[in-house]
Short mmCIF file of C-alpha atoms in Angstrom, two decimals:
data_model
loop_
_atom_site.label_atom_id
_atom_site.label_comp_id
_atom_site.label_asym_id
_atom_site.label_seq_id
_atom_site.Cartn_x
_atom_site.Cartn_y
_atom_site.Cartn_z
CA UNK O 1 54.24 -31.01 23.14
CA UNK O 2 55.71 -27.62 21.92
CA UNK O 3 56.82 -27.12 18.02
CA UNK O 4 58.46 -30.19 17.09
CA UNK O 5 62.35 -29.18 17.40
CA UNK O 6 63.21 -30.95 14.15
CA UNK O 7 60.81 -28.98 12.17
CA UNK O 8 61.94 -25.93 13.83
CA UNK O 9 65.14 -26.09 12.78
CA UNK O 10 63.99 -25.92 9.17
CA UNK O 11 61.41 -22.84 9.91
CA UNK O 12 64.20 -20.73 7.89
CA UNK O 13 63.84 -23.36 5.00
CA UNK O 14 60.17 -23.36 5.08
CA UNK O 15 60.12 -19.93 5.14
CA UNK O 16 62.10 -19.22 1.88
CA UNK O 17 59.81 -21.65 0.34
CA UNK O 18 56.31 -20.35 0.89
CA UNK O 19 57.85 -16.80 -0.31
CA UNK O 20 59.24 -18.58 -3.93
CA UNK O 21 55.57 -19.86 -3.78
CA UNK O 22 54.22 -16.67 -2.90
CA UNK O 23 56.38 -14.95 -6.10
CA UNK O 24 54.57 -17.45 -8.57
CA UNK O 25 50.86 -17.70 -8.15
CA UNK O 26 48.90 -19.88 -10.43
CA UNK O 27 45.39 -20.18 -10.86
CA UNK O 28 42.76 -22.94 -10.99
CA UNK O 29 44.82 -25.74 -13.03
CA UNK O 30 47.10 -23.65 -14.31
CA UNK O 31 49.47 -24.17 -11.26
CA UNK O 32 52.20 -25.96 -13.77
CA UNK O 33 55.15 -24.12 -11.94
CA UNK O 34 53.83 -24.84 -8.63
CA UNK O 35 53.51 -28.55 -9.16
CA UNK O 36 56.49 -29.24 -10.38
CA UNK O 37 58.00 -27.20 -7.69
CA UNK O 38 56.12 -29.29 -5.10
CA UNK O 39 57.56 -32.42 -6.89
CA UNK O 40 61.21 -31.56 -6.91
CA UNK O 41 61.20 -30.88 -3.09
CA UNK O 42 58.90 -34.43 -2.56
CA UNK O 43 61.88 -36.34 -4.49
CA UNK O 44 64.72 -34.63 -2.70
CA UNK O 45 62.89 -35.48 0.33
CA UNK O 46 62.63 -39.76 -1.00
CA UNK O 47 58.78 -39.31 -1.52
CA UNK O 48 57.51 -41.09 -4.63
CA UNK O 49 55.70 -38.77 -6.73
CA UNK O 50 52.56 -39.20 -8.69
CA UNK O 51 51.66 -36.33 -11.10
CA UNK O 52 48.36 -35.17 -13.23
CA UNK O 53 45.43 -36.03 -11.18
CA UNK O 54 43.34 -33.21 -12.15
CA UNK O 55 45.27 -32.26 -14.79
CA UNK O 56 48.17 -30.31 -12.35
CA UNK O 57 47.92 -32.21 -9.09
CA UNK O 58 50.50 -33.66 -7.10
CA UNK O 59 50.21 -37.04 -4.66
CA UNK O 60 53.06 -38.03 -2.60
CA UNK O 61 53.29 -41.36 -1.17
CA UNK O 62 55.49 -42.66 1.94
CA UNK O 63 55.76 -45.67 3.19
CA UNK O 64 56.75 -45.98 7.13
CA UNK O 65 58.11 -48.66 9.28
CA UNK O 66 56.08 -51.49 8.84
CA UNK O 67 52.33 -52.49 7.55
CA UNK O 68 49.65 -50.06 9.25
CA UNK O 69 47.13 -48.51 7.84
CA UNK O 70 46.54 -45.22 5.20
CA UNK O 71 46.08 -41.23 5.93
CA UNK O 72 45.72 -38.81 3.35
CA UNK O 73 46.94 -35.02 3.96
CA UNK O 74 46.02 -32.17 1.80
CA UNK O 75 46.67 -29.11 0.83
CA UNK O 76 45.60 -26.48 -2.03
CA UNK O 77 47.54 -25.12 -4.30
CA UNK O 78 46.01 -22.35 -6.15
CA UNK O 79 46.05 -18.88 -5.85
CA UNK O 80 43.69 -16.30 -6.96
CA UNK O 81 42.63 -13.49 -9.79
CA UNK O 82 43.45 -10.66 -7.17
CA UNK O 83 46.79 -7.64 -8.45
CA UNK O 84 48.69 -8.07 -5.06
CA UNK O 85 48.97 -4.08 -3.46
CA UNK O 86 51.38 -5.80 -0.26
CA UNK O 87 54.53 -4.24 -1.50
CA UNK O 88 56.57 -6.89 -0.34
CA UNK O 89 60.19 -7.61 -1.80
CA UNK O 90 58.26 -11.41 -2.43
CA UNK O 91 55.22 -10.33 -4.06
CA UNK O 92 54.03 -11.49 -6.71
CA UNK O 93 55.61 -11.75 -10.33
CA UNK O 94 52.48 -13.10 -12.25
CA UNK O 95 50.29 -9.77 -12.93
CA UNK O 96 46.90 -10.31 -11.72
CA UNK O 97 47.52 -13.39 -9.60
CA UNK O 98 48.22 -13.27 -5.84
CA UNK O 99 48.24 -15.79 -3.65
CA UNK O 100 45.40 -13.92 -1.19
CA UNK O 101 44.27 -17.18 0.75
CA UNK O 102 47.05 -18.44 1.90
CA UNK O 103 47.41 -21.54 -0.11
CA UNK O 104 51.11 -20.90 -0.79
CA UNK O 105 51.07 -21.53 3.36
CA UNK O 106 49.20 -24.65 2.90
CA UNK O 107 51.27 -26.10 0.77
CA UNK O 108 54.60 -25.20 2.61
CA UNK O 109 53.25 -26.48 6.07
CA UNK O 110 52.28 -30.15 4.05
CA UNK O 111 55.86 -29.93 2.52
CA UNK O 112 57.33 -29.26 6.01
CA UNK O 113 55.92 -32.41 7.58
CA UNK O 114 56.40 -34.28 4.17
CA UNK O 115 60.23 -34.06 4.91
CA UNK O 116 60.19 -34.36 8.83
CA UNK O 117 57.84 -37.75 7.96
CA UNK O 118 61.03 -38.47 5.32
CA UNK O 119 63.65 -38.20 7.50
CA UNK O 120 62.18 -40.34 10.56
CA UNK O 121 59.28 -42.59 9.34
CA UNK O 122 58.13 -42.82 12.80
CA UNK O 123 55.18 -44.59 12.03
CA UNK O 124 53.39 -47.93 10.54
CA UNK O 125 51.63 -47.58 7.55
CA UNK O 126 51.33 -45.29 4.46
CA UNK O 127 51.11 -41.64 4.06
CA UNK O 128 49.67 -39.47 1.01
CA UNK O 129 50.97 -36.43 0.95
CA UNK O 130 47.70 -34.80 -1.40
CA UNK O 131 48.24 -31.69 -3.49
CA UNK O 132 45.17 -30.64 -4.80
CA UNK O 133 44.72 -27.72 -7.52
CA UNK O 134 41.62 -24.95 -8.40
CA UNK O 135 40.15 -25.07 -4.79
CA UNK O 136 38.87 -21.55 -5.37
CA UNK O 137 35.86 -22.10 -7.42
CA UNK O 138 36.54 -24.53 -9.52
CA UNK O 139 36.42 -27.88 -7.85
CA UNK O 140 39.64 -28.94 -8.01
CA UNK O 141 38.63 -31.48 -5.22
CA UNK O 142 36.05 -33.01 -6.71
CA UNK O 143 38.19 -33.66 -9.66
CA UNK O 144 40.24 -35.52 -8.31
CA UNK O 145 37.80 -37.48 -6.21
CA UNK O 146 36.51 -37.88 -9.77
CA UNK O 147 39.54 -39.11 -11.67
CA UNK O 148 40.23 -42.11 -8.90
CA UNK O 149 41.85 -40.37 -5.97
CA UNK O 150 41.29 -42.82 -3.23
CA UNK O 151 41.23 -45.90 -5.39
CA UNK O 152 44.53 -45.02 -6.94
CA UNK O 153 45.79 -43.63 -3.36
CA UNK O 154 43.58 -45.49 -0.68
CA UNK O 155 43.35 -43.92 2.71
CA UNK O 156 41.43 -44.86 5.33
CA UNK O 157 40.84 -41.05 6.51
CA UNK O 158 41.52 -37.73 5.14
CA UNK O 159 42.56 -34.33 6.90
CA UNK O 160 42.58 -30.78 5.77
CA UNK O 161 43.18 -27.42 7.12
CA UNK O 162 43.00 -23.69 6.43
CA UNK O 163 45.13 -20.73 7.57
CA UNK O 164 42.64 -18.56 10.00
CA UNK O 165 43.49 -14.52 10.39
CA UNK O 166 42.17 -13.20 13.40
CA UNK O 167 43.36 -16.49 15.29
CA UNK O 168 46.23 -15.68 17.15
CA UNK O 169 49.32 -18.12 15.57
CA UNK O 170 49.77 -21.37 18.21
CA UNK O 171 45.63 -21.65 18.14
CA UNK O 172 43.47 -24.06 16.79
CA UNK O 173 40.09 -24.48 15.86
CA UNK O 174 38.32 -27.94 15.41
CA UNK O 175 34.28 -29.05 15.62
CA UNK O 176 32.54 -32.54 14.81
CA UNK O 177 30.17 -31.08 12.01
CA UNK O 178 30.01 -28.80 9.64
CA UNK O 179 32.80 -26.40 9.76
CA UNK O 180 32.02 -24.92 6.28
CA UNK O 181 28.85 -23.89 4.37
CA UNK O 182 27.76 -25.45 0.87
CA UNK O 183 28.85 -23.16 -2.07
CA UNK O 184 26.31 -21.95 -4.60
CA UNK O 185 26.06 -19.77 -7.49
CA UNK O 186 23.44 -18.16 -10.05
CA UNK O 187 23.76 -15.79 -12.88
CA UNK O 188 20.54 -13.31 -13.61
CA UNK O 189 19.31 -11.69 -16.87
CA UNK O 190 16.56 -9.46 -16.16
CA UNK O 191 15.14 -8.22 -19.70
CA UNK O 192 12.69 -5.50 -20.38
CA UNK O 193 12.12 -2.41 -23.08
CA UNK O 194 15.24 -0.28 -23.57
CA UNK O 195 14.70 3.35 -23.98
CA UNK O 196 15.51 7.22 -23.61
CA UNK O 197 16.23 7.72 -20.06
CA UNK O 198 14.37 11.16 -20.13
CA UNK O 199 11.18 9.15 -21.50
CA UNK O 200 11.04 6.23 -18.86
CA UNK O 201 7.58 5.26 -19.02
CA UNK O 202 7.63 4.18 -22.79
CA UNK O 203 9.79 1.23 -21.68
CA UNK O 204 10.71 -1.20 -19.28
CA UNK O 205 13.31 -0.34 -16.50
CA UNK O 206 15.50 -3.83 -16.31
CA UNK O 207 17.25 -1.79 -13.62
CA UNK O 208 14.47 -0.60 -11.44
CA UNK O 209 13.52 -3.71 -11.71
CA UNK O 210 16.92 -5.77 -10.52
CA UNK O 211 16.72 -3.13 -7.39
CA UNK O 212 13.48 -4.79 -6.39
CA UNK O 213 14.85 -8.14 -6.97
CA UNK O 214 18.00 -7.56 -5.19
CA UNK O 215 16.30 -6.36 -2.08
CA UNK O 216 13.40 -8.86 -2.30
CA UNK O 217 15.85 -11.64 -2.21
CA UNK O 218 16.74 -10.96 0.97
CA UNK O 219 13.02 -12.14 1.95
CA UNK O 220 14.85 -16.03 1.97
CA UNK O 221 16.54 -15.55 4.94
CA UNK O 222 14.38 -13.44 6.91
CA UNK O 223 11.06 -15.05 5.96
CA UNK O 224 11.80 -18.19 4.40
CA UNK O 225 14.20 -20.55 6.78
CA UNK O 226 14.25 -20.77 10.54
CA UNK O 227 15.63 -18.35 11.95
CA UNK O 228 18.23 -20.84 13.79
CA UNK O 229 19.17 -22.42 10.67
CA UNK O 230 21.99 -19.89 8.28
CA UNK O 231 21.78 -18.96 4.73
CA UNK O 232 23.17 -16.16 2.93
CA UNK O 233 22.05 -14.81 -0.53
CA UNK O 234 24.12 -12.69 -1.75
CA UNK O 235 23.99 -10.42 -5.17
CA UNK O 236 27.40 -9.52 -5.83
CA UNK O 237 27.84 -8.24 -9.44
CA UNK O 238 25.08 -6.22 -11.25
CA UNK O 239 26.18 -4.98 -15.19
CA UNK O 240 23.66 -2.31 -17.13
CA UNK O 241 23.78 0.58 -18.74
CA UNK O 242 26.08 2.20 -21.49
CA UNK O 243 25.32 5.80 -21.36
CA UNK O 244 23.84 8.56 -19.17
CA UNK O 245 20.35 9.14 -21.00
CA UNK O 246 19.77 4.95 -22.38
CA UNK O 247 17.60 2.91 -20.35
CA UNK O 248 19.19 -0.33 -21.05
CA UNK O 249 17.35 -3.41 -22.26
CA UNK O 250 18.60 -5.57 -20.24
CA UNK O 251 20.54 -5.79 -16.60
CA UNK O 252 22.70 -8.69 -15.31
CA UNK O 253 23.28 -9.51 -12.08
CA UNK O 254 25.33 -12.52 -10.42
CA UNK O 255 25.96 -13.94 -6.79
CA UNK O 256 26.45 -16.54 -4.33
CA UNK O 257 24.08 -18.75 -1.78
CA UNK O 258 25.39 -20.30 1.30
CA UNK O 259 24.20 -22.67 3.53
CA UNK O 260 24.62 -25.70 5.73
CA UNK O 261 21.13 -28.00 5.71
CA UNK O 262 20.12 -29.85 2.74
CA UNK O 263 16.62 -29.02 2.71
CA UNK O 264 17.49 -25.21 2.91
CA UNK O 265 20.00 -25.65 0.40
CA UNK O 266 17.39 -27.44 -1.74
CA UNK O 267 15.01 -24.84 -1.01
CA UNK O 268 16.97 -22.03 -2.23
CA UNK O 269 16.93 -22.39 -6.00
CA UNK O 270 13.05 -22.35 -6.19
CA UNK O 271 12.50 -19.93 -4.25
CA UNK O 272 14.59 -17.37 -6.15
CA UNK O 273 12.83 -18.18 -8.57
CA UNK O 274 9.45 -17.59 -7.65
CA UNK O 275 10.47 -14.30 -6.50
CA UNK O 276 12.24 -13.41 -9.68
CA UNK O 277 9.40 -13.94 -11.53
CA UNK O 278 6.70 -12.79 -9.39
CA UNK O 279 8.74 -9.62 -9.08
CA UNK O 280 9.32 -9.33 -12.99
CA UNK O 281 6.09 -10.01 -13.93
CA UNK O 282 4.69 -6.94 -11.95
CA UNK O 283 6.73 -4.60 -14.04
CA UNK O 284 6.37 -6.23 -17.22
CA UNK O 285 9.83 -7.41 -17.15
CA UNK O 286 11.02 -11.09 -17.97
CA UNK O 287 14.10 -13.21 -16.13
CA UNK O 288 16.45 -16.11 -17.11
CA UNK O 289 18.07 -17.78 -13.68
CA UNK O 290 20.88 -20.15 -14.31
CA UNK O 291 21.45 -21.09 -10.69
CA UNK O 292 24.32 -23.92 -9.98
CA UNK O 293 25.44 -26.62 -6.78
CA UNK O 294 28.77 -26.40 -6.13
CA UNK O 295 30.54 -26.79 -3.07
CA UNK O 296 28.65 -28.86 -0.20
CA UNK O 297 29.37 -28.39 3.12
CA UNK O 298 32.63 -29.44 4.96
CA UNK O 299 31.00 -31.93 7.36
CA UNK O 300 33.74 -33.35 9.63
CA UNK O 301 33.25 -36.40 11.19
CA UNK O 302 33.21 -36.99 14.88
CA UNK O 303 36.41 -39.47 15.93
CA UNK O 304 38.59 -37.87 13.57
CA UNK O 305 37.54 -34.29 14.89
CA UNK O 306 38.23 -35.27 18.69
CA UNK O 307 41.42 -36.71 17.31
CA UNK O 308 42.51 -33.91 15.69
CA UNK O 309 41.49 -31.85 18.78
CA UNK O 310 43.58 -34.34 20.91
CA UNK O 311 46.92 -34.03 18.75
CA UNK O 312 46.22 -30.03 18.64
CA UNK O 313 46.05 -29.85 22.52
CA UNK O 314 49.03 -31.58 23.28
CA UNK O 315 50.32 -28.87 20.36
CA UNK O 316 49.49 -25.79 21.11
CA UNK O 317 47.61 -26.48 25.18
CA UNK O 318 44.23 -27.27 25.90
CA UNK O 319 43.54 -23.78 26.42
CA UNK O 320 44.49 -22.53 22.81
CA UNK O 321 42.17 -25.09 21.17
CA UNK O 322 38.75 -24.14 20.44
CA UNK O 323 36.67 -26.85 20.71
CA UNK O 324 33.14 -25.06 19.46
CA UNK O 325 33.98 -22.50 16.63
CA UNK O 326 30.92 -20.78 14.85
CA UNK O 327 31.34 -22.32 11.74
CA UNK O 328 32.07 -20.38 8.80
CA UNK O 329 29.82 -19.57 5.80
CA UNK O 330 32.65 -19.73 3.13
CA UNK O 331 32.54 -22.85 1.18
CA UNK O 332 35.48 -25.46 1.03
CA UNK O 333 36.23 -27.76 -1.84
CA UNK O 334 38.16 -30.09 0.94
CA UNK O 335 33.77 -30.95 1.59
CA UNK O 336 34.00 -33.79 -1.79
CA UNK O 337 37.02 -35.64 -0.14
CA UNK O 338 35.28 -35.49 3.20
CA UNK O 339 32.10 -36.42 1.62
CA UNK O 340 33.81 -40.00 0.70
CA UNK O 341 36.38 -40.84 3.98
CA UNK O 342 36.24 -39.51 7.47
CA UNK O 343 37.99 -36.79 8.36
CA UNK O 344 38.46 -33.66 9.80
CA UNK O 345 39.43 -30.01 8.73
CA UNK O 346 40.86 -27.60 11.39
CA UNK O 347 41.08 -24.11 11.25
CA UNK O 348 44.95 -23.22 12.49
CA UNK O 349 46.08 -19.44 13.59
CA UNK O 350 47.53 -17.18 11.69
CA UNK O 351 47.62 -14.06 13.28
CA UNK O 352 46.63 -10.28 12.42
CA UNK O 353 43.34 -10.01 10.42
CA UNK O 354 43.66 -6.21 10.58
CA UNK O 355 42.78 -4.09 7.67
CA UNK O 356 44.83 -4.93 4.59
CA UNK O 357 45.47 -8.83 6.07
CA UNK O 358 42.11 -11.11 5.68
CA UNK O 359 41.77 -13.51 3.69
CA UNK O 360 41.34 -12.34 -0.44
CA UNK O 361 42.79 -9.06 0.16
CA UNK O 362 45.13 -7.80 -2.30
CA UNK O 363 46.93 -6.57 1.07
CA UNK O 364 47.00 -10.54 2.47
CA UNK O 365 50.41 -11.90 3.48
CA UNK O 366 50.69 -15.54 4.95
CA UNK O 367 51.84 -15.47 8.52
CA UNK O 368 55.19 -17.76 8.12
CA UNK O 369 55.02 -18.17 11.90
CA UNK O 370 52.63 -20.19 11.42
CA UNK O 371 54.46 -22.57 9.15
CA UNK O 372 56.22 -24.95 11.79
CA UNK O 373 52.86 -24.80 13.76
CA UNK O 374 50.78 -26.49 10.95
CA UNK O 375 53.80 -28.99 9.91
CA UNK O 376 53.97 -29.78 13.30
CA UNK O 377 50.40 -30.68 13.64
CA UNK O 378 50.25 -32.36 10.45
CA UNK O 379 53.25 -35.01 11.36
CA UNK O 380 52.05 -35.32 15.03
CA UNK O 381 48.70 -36.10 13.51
CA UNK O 382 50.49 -38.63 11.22
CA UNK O 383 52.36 -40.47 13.90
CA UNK O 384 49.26 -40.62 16.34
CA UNK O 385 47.12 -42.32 13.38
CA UNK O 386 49.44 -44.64 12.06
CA UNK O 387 51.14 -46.02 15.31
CA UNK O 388 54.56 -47.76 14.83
CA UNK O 389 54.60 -51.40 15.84
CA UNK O 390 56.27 -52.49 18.29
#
């Protein structure tokens, strides 16, 4: 089963889309424009439209031929805080906001099959079509989960998927498991005795001291978990200092914790802590960690993953589908919805992933090859789940 012919005689239309989405990037829940563009193409298209779920989400609901059961599709929405450097004739108009992930992809490819699904209704059953805002960082998923989601749109499962650079466009990748490490974050003031910088030892160093914390943090994953289990800890903004000759009294420092177990991820927290401490109270110095849970891991479940595998072979050819993809250590908000129905989230091709074009580069540019790939997939997918009677 090659690109589905109907889609791919609207590649030109998605096309012009994701690059008007591309032009108008929107952060977490401020995507205003973006929603209401996704509505007015859901309405032409006969799709009832549902708006406000976490504050600037959009759910569209179709109904096909006949009872059947419920899927949910999703897609995010949001872009990110990035100045775009692509110097493309589409780029965007919204200083400081690019769409670097791909999302504007995302949402073009659910928009594609939303209007192939329109047109034909080859299936039994219903269809949510879910547009979900603030995916980058701010938990735009679990919002919604939140605020009623799958009472107010039931589904029996729920399917996701994210744009892949370094995949060659036509390939897919799919696993039973986690595909996607939990998300964590902690913020770090290190305090000592600010001074002259040409009189050192009357103070305090805050940043000698957050070099020795930085690099004894690193003891978690060498030390601390199994080596065959992953975790990263990563320190990823330090602020200090005003002048040339001031010791500073104090040094912040921020970063991000990955993982896939709960017990590591549960071990984490304390053990940055202990360190912290043990390592400030050498020098003298004192620490304050706020450390926070965010994301969990995007855990796909295992009939829905060797569906999705199915529908992507008969897509792209057994031989372009890979079936055991390392999972990744970035963190998916797609992991609340998954945490609540089965599912599965797939990892779909989109070419390059040279210098200047992975994801949240100010260089990134969507692959719009890709687009009748994924909207393909997405209404095959549809049409396999909810079988037409008869």
């Amino acid at each position: 089963m090659p690109i589905n012919n109907r889609i791919a005689e609207f590649h030109e239309e998605m096309t012009a889309w994701r690059r008007e989405l591309h032009r108008h990037p929107e952060t977490a829940y401020e995507e205003h424009w973006t929603s209401a563009f996704i509505a007015e193409k859901l309405e032409s298209f006969g799709i009832e439209v549902h708006r406000g779920l976490a504050g600037t989400g959009v759910v569209g609901t179709l109904k096909g031929n006949g009872e059947g059961g419920a899927i949910g599709l999703r897609a995010d929405i949001d872009a990110l805080d990035i100045t775009e450097q692509t110097g493309l004739d589409y780029a965007s108009e919204n200083p400081g906001k690019m769409h670097a992930c791909g999302h504007d992809g995302h949402t073009t490819m659910l928009l594609g099959a939303a209007k192939y699904l329109a047109e034909t209704r080859n299936f039994s059953g219903t269809v949510q079509f879910i547009f979900q805002p603030a995916e980058e960082n701010e938990g735009g998923g679990k919002r919604m989960v939140e605020e009623g989601l799958f009472e107010k749109f039931p589904v029996d499962s729920v399917w996701g998927m994210h744009n892949w650079p370094g995949m060659p466009v036509g390939t897919v990748a799919v696993c039973a498991g986690a595909m996607m490490a939990a998300y964590d974050m902690f913020e770090l003031d290190i305090k000592g005795v600010g001074g002259h910088g040409a009189m050192p030892h009357l103070g305090i160093d805050p940043i000698l001291v957050s070099a020795q914390v930085v690099t004894a943090l690193q003891s978690i994953a060498s030390r601390n978990v199994d080596p065959m289990d992953a975790v990263v800890v990563s320190v990823t903004k330090i602020h200090g200092g005003d002048a040339y000759n001031v010791i500073p009294g104090m040094v912040q420092l921020a970063g991000t914790t990955r993982s896939f177990r709960p017990e590591v991820r549960d071990m984490i927290e304390p053990r940055m802590k202990q360190i912290i401490d043990g390592v400030c109270a050498g020098f003298g110095a004192t620490a304050e960690l706020r450390y926070e849970k965010r994301y969990p891991p995007t855990v796909n479940s295992e009939a829905e993953s060797e569906m999705a595998a199915n529908v992507a072979e008969r897509l792209v050819g057994g031989e372009k589908v890979v079936r055991d993809p390392t999972p990744s250590m970035g963190g998916e908000d797609f992991a609340f919805m998954l945490e609540k129905k089965p599912g599965c989230y797939i990892w779909m091709g989109n070419g390059g992933g040279g210098e200047g074009k992975m994801l949240h580069n100010a260089g990134y540019d969507f692959n719009d090859e890709a687009l009748p790939w994924g909207a393909s997939y997405w209404s095959q997918l549809v049409e396999d789940r909810l079988l037409r009677a008869g």
